[in-house]
Coordinates of C-alpha atoms and ligand atoms in Angstrom, one line a residue:
M1 CA -22.0 22.9 0.2
K2 CA -23.1 21.1 -2.9
R3 CA -20.7 18.9 -4.9
R4 CA -21.2 21.2 -7.9
D5 CA -19.8 24.1 -6.0
V6 CA -16.9 22.1 -4.7
L7 CA -16.0 21.1 -8.3
R8 CA -16.0 24.7 -9.4
S9 CA -13.8 26.0 -6.7
G10 CA -10.8 23.9 -7.5
W11 CA -9.3 23.5 -4.1
A12 CA -6.9 20.6 -4.6
L13 CA -3.7 21.0 -2.7
G14 CA -0.2 21.2 -3.7
T15 CA 0.2 20.9 -7.4
G16 CA -1.7 23.8 -8.9
L17 CA -3.7 21.3 -10.9
A18 CA -7.2 22.4 -11.6
V19 CA -9.7 20.0 -10.0
S20 CA -12.0 20.3 -13.0
G21 CA -9.9 17.9 -15.1
P22 CA -7.0 17.6 -17.5
S23 CA -6.5 20.1 -20.3
T24 CA -7.3 19.1 -23.8
M25 CA -3.6 18.6 -24.5
L26 CA -3.5 15.6 -22.3
R27 CA -4.5 12.1 -23.1
A28 CA -7.9 11.1 -21.9
A29 CA -9.0 7.5 -21.2
T30 CA -11.8 8.0 -23.7
D31 CA -9.4 8.9 -26.6
N32 CA -9.1 6.2 -29.3
A33 CA -5.4 6.3 -29.7
A34 CA -3.4 3.8 -27.7
V35 CA -1.4 5.3 -24.8
T36 CA 2.1 3.9 -25.0
F37 CA 4.4 3.6 -22.0
P38 CA 8.2 4.2 -22.0
N39 CA 10.4 1.3 -23.1
G40 CA 11.2 -1.0 -20.2
F41 CA 8.2 0.1 -18.1
L42 CA 7.7 -2.6 -15.5
W43 CA 4.2 -4.1 -15.3
G44 CA 3.4 -5.9 -12.0
V45 CA 0.8 -7.2 -9.6
A46 CA 0.8 -7.0 -5.8
T47 CA -0.4 -9.2 -2.9
A48 CA 0.5 -9.5 0.8
A49 CA 1.2 -12.5 3.0
Y50 CA -1.6 -12.4 5.5
Q51 CA -4.1 -11.6 2.8
I52 CA -3.3 -14.7 0.6
E53 CA -1.2 -17.3 2.3
G54 CA -3.3 -19.1 4.8
G55 CA -1.3 -21.9 6.4
V56 CA -1.2 -19.9 9.6
H57 CA -0.2 -22.9 11.7
E58 CA 2.2 -24.5 9.3
G59 CA 5.9 -24.4 8.9
G60 CA 6.5 -23.2 12.4
R61 CA 4.8 -19.8 11.8
G62 CA 4.0 -17.8 15.0
A63 CA 0.9 -15.7 15.6
S64 CA 0.7 -12.2 14.2
I65 CA -1.5 -9.3 15.4
W66 CA -3.8 -10.1 12.5
D67 CA -4.4 -13.6 13.7
T68 CA -5.4 -12.2 17.1
F69 CA -7.4 -9.3 15.7
S70 CA -9.4 -11.3 13.1
H71 CA -10.2 -14.0 15.8
T72 CA -11.5 -11.3 18.1
P73 CA -15.3 -11.2 17.7
G74 CA -16.6 -8.1 16.0
K75 CA -13.4 -6.9 14.5
T76 CA -13.8 -8.2 10.9
K77 CA -16.7 -8.5 8.6
N78 CA -18.5 -11.8 9.2
G79 CA -15.7 -12.8 11.6
D80 CA -13.5 -13.6 8.6
T81 CA -9.9 -14.5 9.2
G82 CA -6.8 -15.2 7.1
D83 CA -6.6 -18.8 8.3
V84 CA -7.0 -20.2 4.8
A85 CA -7.3 -17.1 2.6
D86 CA -6.2 -18.1 -0.9
D87 CA -4.1 -21.0 0.4
S88 CA -1.1 -19.5 -1.5
Y89 CA 1.1 -21.2 1.1
H90 CA 0.4 -24.3 -0.8
R91 CA -0.8 -22.9 -4.2
W92 CA 2.1 -20.5 -4.9
R93 CA 3.0 -22.4 -8.0
D94 CA -0.5 -21.8 -9.4
D95 CA 0.0 -18.1 -8.6
I96 CA 3.3 -18.0 -10.5
A97 CA 1.7 -19.9 -13.4
L98 CA -1.1 -17.4 -13.6
M99 CA 1.4 -14.5 -13.6
K100 CA 3.4 -16.2 -16.3
Q101 CA 0.4 -16.7 -18.4
L102 CA -0.5 -13.0 -18.1
G103 CA 3.0 -11.9 -18.9
V104 CA 3.5 -10.1 -15.5
K105 CA 7.0 -8.8 -15.1
S106 CA 7.2 -8.0 -11.4
Y107 CA 5.5 -9.6 -8.4
R108 CA 5.2 -7.6 -5.3
F109 CA 4.5 -10.0 -2.4
S110 CA 5.2 -9.7 1.3
I111 CA 7.1 -11.9 3.7
A112 CA 5.3 -12.9 6.9
W113 CA 7.6 -11.9 9.7
P114 CA 6.1 -14.5 12.1
R115 CA 7.1 -17.3 9.5
I116 CA 10.7 -16.1 9.8
Q117 CA 10.8 -15.2 13.5
P118 CA 7.7 -16.7 15.2
T119 CA 8.1 -14.5 18.2
G120 CA 9.7 -11.6 16.4
R121 CA 13.1 -12.2 17.8
G122 CA 15.8 -14.8 17.8
P123 CA 17.1 -17.2 15.1
A124 CA 15.4 -17.7 11.8
N125 CA 12.9 -20.5 11.3
Q126 CA 14.3 -22.5 8.4
A127 CA 10.9 -23.7 7.1
G128 CA 9.8 -20.1 6.7
L129 CA 13.0 -19.1 4.9
D130 CA 12.6 -22.2 2.6
Y131 CA 9.1 -21.2 1.7
Y132 CA 10.2 -17.8 0.4
K133 CA 13.3 -19.2 -1.2
R134 CA 11.2 -21.5 -3.2
L135 CA 8.8 -18.7 -4.1
V136 CA 11.6 -16.5 -5.2
D137 CA 13.3 -19.2 -7.3
G138 CA 10.0 -20.0 -8.9
L139 CA 9.5 -16.4 -9.9
L140 CA 13.0 -16.1 -11.3
E141 CA 12.5 -19.3 -13.3
A142 CA 9.3 -17.7 -14.7
G143 CA 11.2 -14.5 -15.6
I144 CA 9.3 -12.5 -13.0
R145 CA 11.1 -9.9 -10.8
P146 CA 10.6 -10.9 -7.1
F147 CA 9.8 -7.7 -5.2
P148 CA 9.2 -8.6 -1.5
T149 CA 7.9 -6.2 1.1
L150 CA 9.3 -7.0 4.5
Y151 CA 6.4 -5.8 6.5
H152 CA 2.8 -5.7 5.3
W153 CA 1.1 -5.4 8.7
D154 CA 1.6 -8.9 10.3
L155 CA 3.6 -8.0 13.3
P156 CA 4.5 -11.0 15.5
Q157 CA 2.0 -11.0 18.3
A158 CA 4.8 -11.4 20.8
L159 CA 6.2 -8.0 19.8
E160 CA 2.8 -6.4 20.2
D161 CA 2.7 -8.0 23.7
A162 CA 6.0 -6.2 24.4
G163 CA 4.5 -2.8 23.4
G164 CA 4.2 -3.1 19.6
W165 CA 5.1 -0.2 17.2
P166 CA 5.0 2.5 20.0
N167 CA 7.9 0.6 21.7
R168 CA 11.3 1.7 20.3
D169 CA 12.7 -1.8 20.7
T170 CA 10.5 -2.9 17.7
A171 CA 12.7 -0.8 15.4
D172 CA 15.7 -2.9 16.5
R173 CA 13.8 -6.1 16.0
M174 CA 13.2 -5.0 12.5
T175 CA 16.9 -4.6 12.0
D176 CA 17.5 -8.2 12.9
Y177 CA 14.6 -9.5 10.8
A178 CA 15.9 -7.5 7.7
H179 CA 19.4 -8.9 8.3
I180 CA 18.0 -12.4 8.3
M181 CA 16.1 -11.9 5.1
A182 CA 19.0 -10.1 3.4
R183 CA 21.3 -13.0 4.2
A184 CA 18.8 -15.5 2.9
L185 CA 17.7 -13.7 -0.3
A186 CA 19.9 -10.7 -1.2
D187 CA 21.9 -12.8 -3.7
R188 CA 18.8 -13.2 -5.8
V189 CA 16.3 -10.4 -4.8
H190 CA 17.4 -7.1 -6.1
A191 CA 14.5 -4.9 -5.3
W192 CA 13.1 -4.7 -1.7
S193 CA 10.3 -2.7 -0.1
V194 CA 10.5 -2.3 3.6
L195 CA 7.2 -1.2 5.0
N196 CA 3.7 -1.2 3.4
E197 CA 1.7 1.9 4.2
V198 CA 3.3 3.0 7.4
K199 CA 0.6 5.6 7.7
T200 CA -2.2 3.1 7.6
F201 CA -0.8 0.5 10.0
T202 CA 0.2 3.2 12.6
Q203 CA -3.0 5.2 12.3
A204 CA -5.6 2.4 11.9
G205 CA -3.7 0.2 14.3
Y206 CA -3.0 2.6 17.2
W207 CA -5.2 5.6 16.8
D208 CA -8.6 4.7 15.3
G209 CA -8.3 1.0 16.1
G210 CA -10.0 -0.2 13.0
M211 CA -7.1 -2.5 12.2
A212 CA -4.8 -4.8 14.2
P213 CA -3.8 -4.4 16.9
G214 CA -6.9 -2.3 17.4
R215 CA -5.7 0.2 19.9
K216 CA -7.3 3.7 20.2
D217 CA -4.6 5.8 21.7
P218 CA -3.5 8.9 19.9
L219 CA -0.4 9.3 21.8
A220 CA 0.7 5.7 21.3
F221 CA 0.0 6.3 17.6
L222 CA 2.4 9.3 17.6
K223 CA 5.1 7.2 19.1
S224 CA 4.5 4.4 16.7
T225 CA 5.0 6.7 13.7
H226 CA 8.5 7.6 14.9
V227 CA 9.4 4.0 15.8
A228 CA 8.2 2.8 12.4
N229 CA 10.2 5.5 10.6
L230 CA 13.3 4.4 12.5
A231 CA 12.5 0.8 11.6
N232 CA 12.2 1.7 8.0
A233 CA 15.7 3.2 8.0
N234 CA 17.2 0.4 10.1
A235 CA 16.0 -2.2 7.6
F236 CA 17.3 -0.1 4.6
R237 CA 20.8 -0.1 6.2
A238 CA 20.6 -3.8 7.1
L239 CA 19.7 -4.8 3.5
K240 CA 22.4 -2.7 2.1
A241 CA 25.0 -4.0 4.6
V242 CA 24.5 -7.5 3.2
N243 CA 24.4 -6.5 -0.5
P244 CA 25.0 -2.8 -1.3
K245 CA 23.8 -3.4 -4.8
V246 CA 20.2 -4.2 -3.9
E247 CA 17.6 -1.4 -4.4
V248 CA 15.6 -0.5 -1.3
G249 CA 12.5 1.5 -1.0
S250 CA 9.2 1.5 0.9
A251 CA 5.6 1.8 -0.1
Y252 CA 3.7 4.9 1.0
D253 CA 0.0 5.4 0.7
C254 CA -0.5 8.9 -0.5
A255 CA -3.7 10.7 -1.1
N256 CA -4.9 14.1 -2.1
C257 CA -6.5 16.1 0.8
F258 CA -9.6 18.1 -0.1
P259 CA -11.0 20.8 2.2
A260 CA -14.6 20.1 3.0
S261 CA -15.5 23.7 2.3
D262 CA -13.8 26.8 1.0
S263 CA -13.5 28.3 4.5
V264 CA -10.1 29.4 5.6
A265 CA -10.3 27.0 8.5
D266 CA -11.1 23.9 6.4
K267 CA -8.4 24.8 3.9
A268 CA -5.8 25.1 6.7
A269 CA -7.0 21.8 8.2
A270 CA -6.4 20.1 4.8
V271 CA -2.9 21.4 4.8
R272 CA -2.3 20.0 8.2
W273 CA -3.8 16.6 7.2
D274 CA -1.6 16.5 4.1
K275 CA 1.4 17.0 6.3
L276 CA 0.4 14.0 8.5
I277 CA -0.7 11.7 5.7
N278 CA 1.7 12.5 2.9
L279 CA 4.8 14.0 4.5
W280 CA 5.1 12.6 8.1
Y281 CA 6.7 9.3 7.0
L282 CA 8.4 10.0 3.7
Q283 CA 9.9 13.3 4.7
A284 CA 11.3 11.7 7.9
T285 CA 13.0 9.1 5.8
L286 CA 14.4 11.4 3.2
T287 CA 15.4 14.3 5.4
G288 CA 15.5 13.1 9.0
T289 CA 13.0 15.8 10.0
Y290 CA 9.2 16.0 10.5
P291 CA 6.9 18.5 9.0
D292 CA 6.0 21.4 11.1
L293 CA 2.8 20.2 12.8
L294 CA 3.1 19.3 16.5
P295 CA 3.9 22.0 19.0
A296 CA 7.6 22.5 18.7
D297 CA 8.3 22.3 22.4
Q298 CA 6.4 19.0 22.8
Q299 CA 7.4 17.2 19.7
A300 CA 10.4 15.4 21.1
A301 CA 8.5 14.1 24.1
L302 CA 5.5 13.1 22.0
L303 CA 7.6 11.1 19.6
G304 CA 10.1 9.7 22.1
W305 CA 12.8 11.4 20.1
Q306 CA 16.4 10.7 21.2
A307 CA 19.6 12.6 20.4
G308 CA 20.9 11.4 17.1
D309 CA 17.6 10.4 15.7
E310 CA 17.8 12.7 12.7
A311 CA 20.7 10.7 11.4
R312 CA 19.0 7.4 12.3
L313 CA 15.9 8.3 10.4
K314 CA 17.5 9.5 7.2
V315 CA 18.3 7.1 4.3
P316 CA 18.7 7.6 0.6
L317 CA 15.9 5.5 -0.7
D318 CA 16.7 4.0 -4.2
F319 CA 13.0 4.3 -5.1
V320 CA 9.8 5.4 -3.6
G321 CA 6.7 3.2 -3.7
I322 CA 3.3 4.9 -4.0
N323 CA 0.0 3.3 -3.3
Y324 CA -2.9 5.3 -4.7
Y325 CA -6.7 4.7 -4.3
S326 CA -8.7 7.7 -3.4
G327 CA -8.7 11.0 -1.5
W328 CA -9.6 12.6 1.9
R329 CA -12.2 15.1 2.8
V330 CA -11.0 17.3 5.6
W331 CA -12.7 19.6 8.1
D332 CA -11.3 21.9 10.8
E333 CA -12.1 20.4 14.2
P334 CA -11.7 23.2 16.8
K335 CA -12.2 20.8 19.7
G336 CA -9.3 18.7 18.6
N337 CA -8.8 15.0 17.9
G338 CA -6.3 13.9 20.5
I339 CA -3.2 15.0 18.6
P340 CA -1.9 18.3 19.8
N341 CA -2.4 21.0 17.1
L342 CA -3.8 18.7 14.5
N343 CA -7.4 19.8 15.0
T344 CA -8.9 18.0 12.0
R345 CA -11.6 15.6 11.1
A346 CA -11.0 13.6 8.0
E347 CA -13.1 11.1 5.9
W348 CA -11.3 8.6 3.8
A349 CA -12.2 7.8 0.2
W350 CA -13.7 11.0 -1.0
S351 CA -13.0 13.3 -4.0
P352 CA -14.8 16.3 -5.3
R353 CA -14.2 15.0 -8.8
S354 CA -15.4 11.5 -8.1
I355 CA -16.8 9.7 -11.2
G356 CA -18.4 7.0 -9.1
K357 CA -17.7 4.7 -6.2
S358 CA -16.1 1.3 -6.1
D359 CA -18.1 -1.6 -4.4
F360 CA -16.1 -0.7 -1.3
G361 CA -17.6 2.8 -1.4
W362 CA -14.3 4.5 -2.3
D363 CA -14.6 7.5 -4.6
I364 CA -13.0 6.9 -8.0
D365 CA -10.7 9.8 -9.0
P366 CA -8.4 9.0 -11.9
P367 CA -6.8 12.4 -12.3
G368 CA -5.9 12.1 -8.6
I369 CA -3.1 9.7 -9.4
R370 CA -1.4 12.3 -11.5
Q371 CA -2.1 15.0 -8.9
I372 CA -0.7 13.0 -6.0
L373 CA 2.4 12.0 -8.0
K374 CA 3.2 15.6 -8.8
R375 CA 2.6 16.5 -5.2
M376 CA 4.9 13.8 -3.9
Q377 CA 7.6 14.7 -6.4
Q378 CA 8.0 18.0 -4.7
L379 CA 9.6 15.9 -2.0
T380 CA 11.1 13.0 -4.0
G381 CA 12.6 15.0 -6.9
S382 CA 14.4 12.7 -9.2
I383 CA 14.1 9.5 -7.1
P384 CA 12.5 6.8 -9.3
I385 CA 8.9 6.0 -8.3
E386 CA 7.1 2.7 -8.5
I387 CA 3.4 2.5 -8.2
T388 CA 3.3 -0.3 -5.6
E389 CA -0.6 -0.5 -5.5
N390 CA -3.6 0.7 -7.4
G391 CA -6.8 -1.1 -8.1
I392 CA -10.5 -1.4 -7.3
A393 CA -13.0 -3.6 -5.5
D394 CA -15.4 -4.7 -8.3
N395 CA -17.5 -7.6 -6.9
T396 CA -19.3 -8.4 -10.2
P397 CA -20.2 -12.1 -9.9
P398 CA -19.3 -14.7 -12.5
A399 CA -21.7 -14.9 -15.4
A400 CA -23.7 -18.1 -15.9
Y401 CA -21.2 -19.4 -18.5
G402 CA -18.2 -18.8 -16.2
R403 CA -16.6 -15.6 -17.6
I404 CA -16.4 -12.6 -15.2
H405 CA -17.1 -9.3 -17.0
D406 CA -15.6 -6.8 -14.6
V407 CA -16.0 -3.9 -16.9
R408 CA -15.8 -1.3 -14.1
R409 CA -12.4 -2.6 -13.2
I410 CA -11.2 -2.4 -16.8
D411 CA -12.6 1.2 -17.0
Y412 CA -10.9 2.1 -13.7
L413 CA -7.5 0.7 -14.9
R414 CA -7.7 2.3 -18.3
R415 CA -8.4 5.7 -16.7
H416 CA -5.8 5.5 -14.0
L417 CA -3.1 4.2 -16.4
T418 CA -3.9 7.0 -18.8
E419 CA -3.5 9.6 -16.0
L420 CA -0.3 7.8 -14.9
R421 CA 1.1 8.2 -18.4
N422 CA 0.2 11.9 -18.2
A423 CA 2.2 12.2 -15.0
I424 CA 5.2 10.6 -16.7
D425 CA 4.8 13.2 -19.4
D426 CA 4.8 15.8 -16.7
G427 CA 8.2 14.6 -15.7
V428 CA 7.4 12.3 -12.8
P429 CA 9.9 9.4 -13.0
V430 CA 7.5 6.5 -12.7
R431 CA 9.1 3.2 -13.7
A432 CA 6.7 0.5 -12.6
Y433 CA 3.0 -0.2 -11.9
H434 CA 1.7 -2.9 -9.6
L435 CA -2.0 -3.7 -9.8
W436 CA -3.7 -4.5 -6.6
S437 CA -4.4 -7.4 -6.7
L438 CA -3.4 -10.5 -8.6
I439 CA -6.1 -12.5 -6.8
D440 CA -9.1 -11.8 -4.5
N441 CA -8.0 -12.0 -0.9
F442 CA -8.6 -11.2 2.7
E443 CA -9.4 -7.5 2.7
W444 CA -8.4 -6.8 6.3
A445 CA -11.4 -5.7 8.4
A446 CA -13.7 -6.1 5.4
G447 CA -12.8 -9.8 5.3
Y448 CA -13.7 -11.5 2.0
S449 CA -16.5 -9.0 1.2
Q450 CA -14.4 -6.9 -1.2
R451 CA -12.8 -8.4 -4.3
F452 CA -9.8 -6.6 -5.7
G453 CA -8.3 -9.4 -7.9
I454 CA -8.0 -9.5 -11.6
V455 CA -8.3 -13.2 -10.9
H456 CA -11.4 -14.4 -9.1
V457 CA -11.0 -16.8 -6.2
D458 CA -13.8 -19.2 -5.2
F459 CA -13.4 -19.2 -1.4
D460 CA -16.1 -21.9 -1.1
H461 CA -14.7 -24.3 -3.6
G462 CA -11.0 -25.0 -3.0
Q463 CA -9.8 -21.5 -3.7
K464 CA -10.2 -22.1 -7.4
R465 CA -8.7 -19.3 -9.5
T466 CA -10.5 -17.9 -12.6
P467 CA -9.0 -14.9 -14.5
R468 CA -11.6 -12.1 -15.0
D469 CA -11.9 -10.1 -18.2
S470 CA -9.6 -7.5 -16.6
A471 CA -6.8 -10.1 -16.4
Y472 CA -6.9 -10.7 -20.2
W473 CA -7.1 -6.9 -20.7
Y474 CA -4.1 -6.3 -18.4
A475 CA -2.2 -9.1 -20.2
K476 CA -2.7 -7.2 -23.5
V477 CA -1.5 -3.9 -21.8
I478 CA 1.6 -5.7 -20.8
R479 CA 2.2 -7.3 -24.2
D480 CA 1.7 -4.0 -26.0
N481 CA 3.3 -1.8 -23.4
A482 CA 0.3 0.4 -24.1
V483 CA -3.3 1.0 -22.9
A484 CA -5.8 0.7 -25.7
Ligands
FCB501 C1 -4.1 -1.1 0.8 C2 -3.4 -2.2 1.4 C3 -3.6 -3.5 0.7 C4 -5.0 -3.7 0.3 C5 -5.5 -2.5 -0.5 C6 -6.9 -2.6 -1.0 O1 -4.3 -0.1 1.7 O2 -2.0 -1.9 1.4 O3 -3.1 -4.6 1.5 O4 -5.8 -4.0 1.4 O5 -5.4 -1.3 0.3

């Protein structure tokens, strides 16, 4: 089927939005008028520990699954590792100064579990706690909200050796870790995110194997989803037990699922994929139940479900974090894919209304952010939403005179923020936006080949940071609380 036909048929799931684009009533990124955001809207940036810190052998840090994976030949582009990355372990003051200069109001960073508990269990490592205390105090001094994520994919290797996310004990280890962090920081950190993209780290880590720990076992993947969902709720309760006033949420990667054709079979496959991608985690957290997907008589065994799990899974998140980048193209796959009943094949980073690709090859679909927010609101209702990630790989090199004209990034941001504003007008209670990313960093299996930062990092010359044009553009958005 040709792209033109796909566009015409309007198959996007879930919201009743036409695929062919917003109505003329709505703001478009090409309008001249400024798009103003609600008062108090929180403008932020995001990073993650393994992607920026480096210092992997310092301060008593233990090994994580990403140290192991990135040091395994053939697993990352060019054999890149996070050993040094942006050296933020030493340069965090520079990062705070940059954010202050740009006027950033909220910094979403992550805490490296193996800095806190080098083997994933036992007492806290004081040097690790001190590092994050200093970072948090520095942010508060700069007037920036510290917004830590407890788990952004760097599982202590010792826990993987003990079975990893498919092992139910990992959910209890998460409880202890969350307690430690709450005792250390819950007097000064008021917004916490527990897991980053539980769908990605379970699926890519245990099913397709493209990310750490690189296992390819569909049944282990299914178990890992349940254990991670339990861990999410455990950490929520642990943080609240120490300070009931803190706000706790989690960051979910959500994406529109587009059938590859208008056949009944492909449409049904897209509905199944949507249940797995968008509902399997968030619905479990909010309701204690899973969407109807696996064979009913096998589900408990496939997940390792125990009596009482419904109550264990369910917590009233204070906010829901949503990461949005692109969409999925989905086919029916009659011969199956290793997951009972799922019978799909899916390709990441595709949209029938793509306006181009990022340097990473991801289809750019700005109305998709509005569409997915409306789709997820069917589940989240009035719970506040924070965009915890959105951004683009734009690898435009520095110009001869040192400026970096990342015009595609600015265009991407302008279009997505305009559509985000449209979603707010639709009634989706979005209160914050975190741009991925503050600085170029270790892009997982893609190593340093993809640059997501509004600040360029020269990895060959002392991790020198240079704001790109988009950084100045974003600073103005923050100042004006509006997209011009
Ligand atoms: C998300 C990850 C984040 C970063 C961006 C580009 O899936 O959460 O760490 O890699 O993609």
